[in-house]
């Protein structure tokens, strides 16, 4: 008789596409579908979580951010993935780029989201979006073909979005109805990470990594109502306050308390002269890096190895965590008294591991 414990595998659904194809909407609808079937569901994003976490929190979804370093291998991915869920839904934006393709490489089955009106010219459209977004030089065509081929080598299921009425395919119509969800494809996955738990009283505002909710079960989030947050913060006793990002560099707090502990993802509320955005990065970015080298670094080199050339598109990730550093002239992590400043989407797992956050 085999005495080894039976490993119960979970399912993971990859939703991949260029922006504006309805990945987040589909992820939320799909999570509702599985919850109605009695399954516990977690929604995953990479650094895009900074911009979307509030949507998931408002929808009362379980949300987790997946750092770039986990794209190295399936083992690395599973070691980061939080245990306790039957289904995981992972959004991958720009899956035909070096970072996105590094994640796609981990899976066999992928759901590619396509706006229904683009279905007849989708191949041309997605190549155009990638080329325009990264302002790719002409000699990058072969590299782009490599990433597209890697994607197409998966078992790719087209999921149409923004359809008008039901069609005979997995889809989301223009009234936000999920159609044929049983036709989505998935992989099996073995999550391995468990968060430490704390009974401390915590309060949060703005966009912050939702992983803190796993650590602090009674954490109270005030959305983007910074005024209400500050009123409660001043009048009530808390062990920890998390000040999340809001992208408003003009937001300033008039006082700087000496207690309790504060984790601040919006350094400008307490610090002057904070500049937004990394040198050389804008909405459409000229790529000067060798895309294959970037992909190879992500897959094969130790975390902390420079991902791209200084001043280039990927330079903002040249740090010990490979996360995007929002403010180029400010430290990635900086401790000042009771305040811990996080210059980017620094996840609590890093803070715990490196001794910046004590959980107890």
Coordinates of C-alpha atoms in Angstrom, one line a residue:
X1 CA 0.0 0.0 0.0
X2 CA 1.3 3.5 -0.9
X3 CA 1.6 5.5 2.3
X4 CA 2.4 8.8 0.6
X5 CA -0.1 11.6 1.3
X6 CA -2.4 12.2 -1.7
X7 CA -1.6 15.6 -3.2
X8 CA -4.8 17.4 -4.1
X9 CA -4.2 19.5 -7.1
X10 CA -6.0 22.8 -7.9
X11 CA -7.0 24.2 -11.3
X12 CA -5.4 27.3 -12.8
X13 CA -7.0 29.2 -15.6
X14 CA -4.7 31.5 -17.6
X15 CA -6.5 34.6 -19.2
X16 CA -4.1 36.2 -21.6
X17 CA -4.3 39.0 -24.1
X18 CA -3.3 42.6 -25.0
X19 CA -5.0 45.3 -22.9
X20 CA -8.7 46.3 -23.4
X21 CA -9.9 42.8 -24.1
X22 CA -11.8 42.2 -20.9
X23 CA -9.4 40.1 -18.8
X24 CA -10.4 41.5 -15.4
X25 CA -14.1 41.4 -16.2
X26 CA -13.8 37.8 -17.4
X27 CA -11.8 36.9 -14.3
X28 CA -14.4 38.2 -11.9
X29 CA -17.3 36.6 -13.8
X30 CA -15.4 33.3 -13.9
X31 CA -14.7 33.5 -10.2
X32 CA -18.4 34.0 -9.5
X33 CA -19.2 31.0 -11.6
X34 CA -16.9 28.7 -9.7
X35 CA -18.0 30.1 -6.3
X36 CA -21.6 29.2 -7.2
X37 CA -20.3 25.6 -7.7
X38 CA -19.0 25.6 -4.2
X39 CA -15.3 26.2 -5.1
X40 CA -13.0 28.7 -3.4
X41 CA -11.3 31.0 -6.0
X42 CA -8.3 33.2 -6.0
X43 CA -7.6 35.8 -8.7
X44 CA -4.0 36.5 -9.7
X45 CA -2.2 39.3 -11.5
X46 CA 1.4 40.4 -11.9
X47 CA 2.3 44.0 -11.2
X48 CA -0.9 45.1 -12.8
X49 CA -2.4 44.4 -9.4
X50 CA -1.3 47.9 -8.4
X51 CA -4.0 49.3 -10.8
X52 CA -6.7 46.7 -10.4
X53 CA -6.6 45.5 -6.8
X54 CA -9.3 47.9 -5.8
X55 CA -11.7 46.4 -8.3
X56 CA -11.2 42.9 -6.9
X57 CA -11.5 44.2 -3.3
X58 CA -14.7 46.0 -4.1
X59 CA -16.0 42.8 -5.7
X60 CA -15.0 40.9 -2.5
X61 CA -12.6 38.7 -4.5
X62 CA -9.5 37.1 -3.1
X63 CA -6.6 38.8 -5.0
X64 CA -2.9 38.0 -5.1
X65 CA 0.0 39.5 -7.0
X66 CA 2.5 37.3 -8.7
X67 CA 6.1 38.7 -9.0
X68 CA 8.2 38.4 -12.1
X69 CA 10.7 36.1 -10.3
X70 CA 8.1 33.3 -10.2
X71 CA 8.2 33.0 -14.0
X72 CA 11.5 31.2 -13.7
X73 CA 9.9 27.8 -13.3
X74 CA 6.8 25.9 -12.4
X75 CA 8.3 25.1 -9.0
X76 CA 9.1 28.8 -8.4
X77 CA 5.5 29.7 -9.3
X78 CA 4.0 27.0 -7.0
X79 CA 6.2 28.0 -4.1
X80 CA 4.8 31.5 -4.3
X81 CA 1.1 30.5 -4.8
X82 CA -1.1 30.7 -1.7
X83 CA -2.6 27.4 -0.5
X84 CA -6.3 26.9 0.2
X85 CA -8.0 27.5 -3.1
X86 CA -9.7 25.1 -5.5
X87 CA -9.4 27.4 -8.5
X88 CA -6.8 30.1 -9.5
X89 CA -7.5 32.6 -12.3
X90 CA -4.3 34.3 -13.6
X91 CA -4.4 37.4 -15.9
X92 CA -1.3 37.7 -18.1
X93 CA -1.1 41.0 -20.0
X94 CA 1.0 41.3 -23.1
X95 CA 1.7 37.5 -23.2
X96 CA 3.7 38.0 -26.4
X97 CA 6.4 40.1 -24.6
X98 CA 9.5 39.0 -22.6
X99 CA 7.8 39.2 -19.2
X100 CA 4.5 37.8 -20.3
X101 CA 5.9 35.0 -22.4
X102 CA 8.1 33.9 -19.4
X103 CA 4.8 33.2 -17.5
X104 CA 3.1 31.6 -20.5
X105 CA 6.0 29.2 -20.8
X106 CA 5.0 27.6 -17.5
X107 CA 1.6 26.4 -18.7
X108 CA 0.1 24.1 -21.4
X109 CA -3.4 25.5 -21.6
X110 CA -4.2 29.2 -22.2
X111 CA -7.4 31.1 -22.8
X112 CA -6.8 34.0 -25.2
X113 CA -9.3 36.8 -24.9
X114 CA -10.4 38.4 -28.1
X115 CA -12.9 41.2 -28.7
X116 CA -15.5 39.8 -31.0
X117 CA -15.3 42.6 -33.5
X118 CA -11.5 41.9 -33.9
X119 CA -11.9 38.1 -34.5
X120 CA -11.2 38.3 -38.2
X121 CA -8.1 40.3 -37.9
X122 CA -6.9 39.3 -34.5
X123 CA -3.4 38.1 -35.5
X124 CA -2.6 41.3 -37.2
X125 CA -4.1 43.4 -34.4
X126 CA -2.2 41.7 -31.5
X127 CA 1.1 42.1 -33.4
X128 CA 0.3 45.7 -34.1
X129 CA -0.5 46.4 -30.4
X130 CA 2.7 44.8 -29.2
X131 CA 4.8 46.6 -31.8
X132 CA 3.2 50.0 -31.0
X133 CA 3.2 49.6 -27.3
X134 CA 6.9 48.8 -27.2
X135 CA 7.9 50.9 -30.2
X136 CA 9.8 47.9 -31.5
X137 CA 12.7 48.5 -33.9
X138 CA 12.5 46.7 -37.3
X139 CA 15.1 44.1 -36.3
X140 CA 12.9 42.9 -33.4
X141 CA 10.4 41.1 -35.8
X142 CA 12.1 37.8 -35.4
X143 CA 12.1 38.1 -31.6
X144 CA 8.4 39.0 -31.6
X145 CA 7.8 35.9 -33.8
X146 CA 9.5 33.8 -31.2
X147 CA 7.2 35.0 -28.5
X148 CA 4.1 34.6 -30.6
X149 CA 5.2 31.1 -31.6
X150 CA 5.8 30.2 -27.9
X151 CA 2.3 31.4 -27.2
X152 CA 0.8 29.5 -30.1
X153 CA 2.5 26.3 -29.1
X154 CA 0.2 26.1 -26.1
X155 CA -3.3 24.7 -26.3
X156 CA -4.9 28.1 -26.9
X157 CA -8.7 28.5 -26.4
X158 CA -10.2 31.6 -27.9
X159 CA -12.6 33.4 -25.5
X160 CA -14.6 36.1 -27.2
X161 CA -15.5 39.2 -25.3
X162 CA -18.0 42.1 -26.0
X163 CA -20.2 39.8 -28.0
X164 CA -23.8 40.8 -28.8
X165 CA -25.8 37.9 -27.5
X166 CA -24.8 34.2 -27.1
X167 CA -22.4 32.4 -29.5
X168 CA -21.3 28.8 -29.7
X169 CA -18.0 29.5 -27.9
X170 CA -16.7 30.5 -24.4
X171 CA -17.5 34.2 -24.3
X172 CA -18.6 37.3 -22.3
X173 CA -21.4 39.3 -24.0
X174 CA -21.9 43.0 -23.9
X175 CA -24.2 42.6 -20.9
X176 CA -21.5 40.9 -18.9
X177 CA -23.0 37.4 -19.1
X178 CA -20.5 34.6 -19.0
X179 CA -21.3 32.0 -21.8
X180 CA -20.1 28.4 -22.0
X181 CA -17.7 28.7 -19.0
X182 CA -17.2 24.9 -19.1
X183 CA -15.2 25.3 -22.3
X184 CA -12.4 27.3 -20.7
X185 CA -9.2 25.3 -20.6
X186 CA -7.0 25.0 -17.5
X187 CA -3.9 23.4 -16.0
X188 CA -3.4 21.6 -12.7
X189 CA -1.3 23.3 -10.0
X190 CA 0.1 22.5 -6.6
X191 CA 0.2 25.7 -4.4
X192 CA 2.7 25.6 -1.6
X193 CA 2.8 29.0 0.2
X194 CA 1.1 29.7 3.5
X195 CA 1.0 33.2 5.2
X196 CA 1.9 33.7 8.8
X197 CA -1.1 35.0 10.8
X198 CA -1.3 38.0 13.2
X199 CA -3.9 39.1 15.6
X200 CA -2.8 42.7 15.4
X201 CA -5.3 45.4 14.5
X202 CA -4.7 46.9 11.1
X203 CA -6.2 49.6 8.9
X204 CA -5.6 50.3 5.2
X205 CA -6.4 52.8 2.4
X206 CA -5.7 53.1 -1.3
X207 CA -4.2 50.5 -3.5
X208 CA -2.2 48.0 -1.4
X209 CA -1.2 44.4 -1.8
X210 CA -4.3 42.4 -0.8
X211 CA -2.0 39.7 0.7
X212 CA -2.1 41.7 3.9
X213 CA -5.6 40.5 4.4
X214 CA -4.3 37.0 4.8
X215 CA -2.0 38.1 7.5
X216 CA -4.3 40.5 9.4
X217 CA -7.8 38.8 9.4
X218 CA -9.6 41.9 10.8
X219 CA -7.9 44.5 8.5
X220 CA -10.3 47.3 7.7
X221 CA -9.9 48.9 4.2
X222 CA -11.3 52.4 3.5
X223 CA -11.1 52.3 -0.3
X224 CA -9.7 55.6 -1.6
X225 CA -11.4 57.7 1.1
X226 CA -8.2 59.1 2.6
X227 CA -10.1 61.6 4.7
X228 CA -12.2 58.9 6.5
X229 CA -9.1 56.8 6.9
X230 CA -7.2 59.6 8.6
X231 CA -10.1 60.4 10.9
X232 CA -10.3 56.8 12.1
X233 CA -6.5 56.5 12.2
X234 CA -6.3 59.5 14.5
X235 CA -9.2 58.6 16.8
X236 CA -8.8 54.8 17.1
X237 CA -5.9 52.5 18.2
X238 CA -4.2 50.4 15.6
X239 CA -1.1 48.3 15.6
X240 CA -0.4 48.9 11.9
X241 CA -1.6 51.3 9.2
X242 CA -1.1 50.6 5.5
X243 CA -1.2 53.7 3.3
X244 CA -1.7 52.5 -0.3
X245 CA -1.1 54.2 -3.6
X246 CA -3.5 56.5 -5.3
X247 CA -1.4 58.0 -8.1
X248 CA -2.1 61.5 -6.8
X249 CA 1.3 63.1 -6.1
X250 CA -0.4 66.2 -4.7
X251 CA -2.0 64.3 -1.8
X252 CA -0.2 65.3 1.4
X253 CA -0.8 64.5 5.1
X254 CA -0.5 67.4 7.5
X255 CA 0.9 65.4 10.4
X256 CA 3.3 62.6 10.7
X257 CA 2.5 60.3 13.7
X258 CA 5.3 58.6 15.6
X259 CA 3.2 55.6 16.2
X260 CA 1.9 53.0 15.3
X261 CA 3.9 51.2 12.6
X262 CA 3.1 52.5 9.1
X263 CA 3.8 50.8 5.7
X264 CA 3.5 53.5 3.1
X265 CA 3.1 52.8 -0.7
X266 CA 2.6 56.5 -1.5
X267 CA 5.8 58.1 -0.3
X268 CA 4.7 61.6 -1.5
X269 CA 2.1 61.9 1.3
X270 CA 5.0 62.4 3.8
X271 CA 8.0 63.2 1.5
X272 CA 8.6 66.2 -0.7
X273 CA 10.1 66.2 -4.2
X274 CA 9.0 62.7 -5.1
X275 CA 9.1 62.3 -8.9
X276 CA 6.7 59.8 -10.5
X277 CA 7.9 57.4 -13.2
X278 CA 11.2 55.8 -14.2
X279 CA 13.6 57.5 -16.6
X280 CA 13.0 56.5 -20.2
X281 CA 9.5 55.0 -19.4
X282 CA 6.3 56.4 -20.9
X283 CA 3.0 55.0 -22.2
X284 CA 4.6 53.9 -25.5
X285 CA 8.2 52.8 -24.9
X286 CA 11.1 52.6 -27.3
X287 CA 12.8 49.2 -26.8
X288 CA 16.6 49.3 -27.0
X289 CA 17.1 46.0 -25.2
X290 CA 17.6 42.7 -26.9
X291 CA 14.3 41.1 -26.2
X292 CA 15.7 37.5 -26.2
X293 CA 18.3 38.6 -23.6
X294 CA 15.6 40.0 -21.4
X295 CA 13.6 36.8 -21.6
X296 CA 16.7 34.8 -20.9
X297 CA 17.5 36.9 -17.9
X298 CA 14.1 36.4 -16.4
X299 CA 14.2 32.6 -17.0
X300 CA 17.8 31.8 -16.1
X301 CA 19.6 34.5 -14.1
X302 CA 19.4 35.2 -10.3
X303 CA 16.8 37.7 -9.1
X304 CA 18.5 41.0 -8.8
X305 CA 20.5 40.6 -12.1
X306 CA 19.7 43.7 -14.2
X307 CA 16.8 42.9 -16.5
X308 CA 17.5 45.6 -19.0
X309 CA 19.8 48.5 -20.0
X310 CA 19.9 51.5 -17.7
X311 CA 17.6 54.2 -19.1
X312 CA 15.7 51.6 -21.1
X313 CA 12.2 50.2 -20.9
X314 CA 13.0 47.4 -18.4
X315 CA 15.4 49.5 -16.2
X316 CA 12.7 50.2 -13.7
X317 CA 12.9 46.5 -12.7
X318 CA 16.6 46.5 -12.1
X319 CA 16.5 45.9 -8.3
X320 CA 16.7 43.0 -5.8
X321 CA 13.0 42.1 -6.3
X322 CA 12.5 42.7 -10.0
X323 CA 9.6 44.9 -9.2
X324 CA 8.9 48.2 -11.0
X325 CA 10.4 51.1 -9.0
X326 CA 7.9 53.9 -9.2
X327 CA 10.2 56.8 -8.2
X328 CA 13.6 56.6 -9.7
X329 CA 15.3 58.8 -7.2
X330 CA 14.0 57.2 -4.1
X331 CA 15.1 53.9 -2.4
X332 CA 13.1 50.8 -3.1
X333 CA 12.5 50.3 0.7
X334 CA 13.3 53.0 3.2
X335 CA 12.8 52.9 7.0
X336 CA 12.3 56.3 8.7
X337 CA 11.3 55.9 12.4
X338 CA 7.9 54.1 12.5
X339 CA 7.3 54.5 8.7
X340 CA 8.4 51.9 6.2
X341 CA 8.3 53.5 2.6
X342 CA 7.8 51.0 -0.3
X343 CA 8.7 52.5 -3.6
X344 CA 6.7 50.1 -5.8
X345 CA 4.5 47.0 -5.4
X346 CA 6.6 45.5 -2.6
X347 CA 4.7 42.5 -1.4
X348 CA 4.5 41.6 2.3
X349 CA 6.3 38.3 1.6
X350 CA 9.4 40.3 0.8
X351 CA 9.1 42.4 3.9
X352 CA 8.6 39.4 6.1
X353 CA 11.5 37.5 4.5
X354 CA 13.9 40.4 4.8
X355 CA 13.0 41.4 8.3
X356 CA 11.1 44.6 7.6
X357 CA 7.8 43.2 8.8
X358 CA 7.4 41.2 12.0
X359 CA 4.2 39.1 12.2
X360 CA 3.1 38.0 15.6

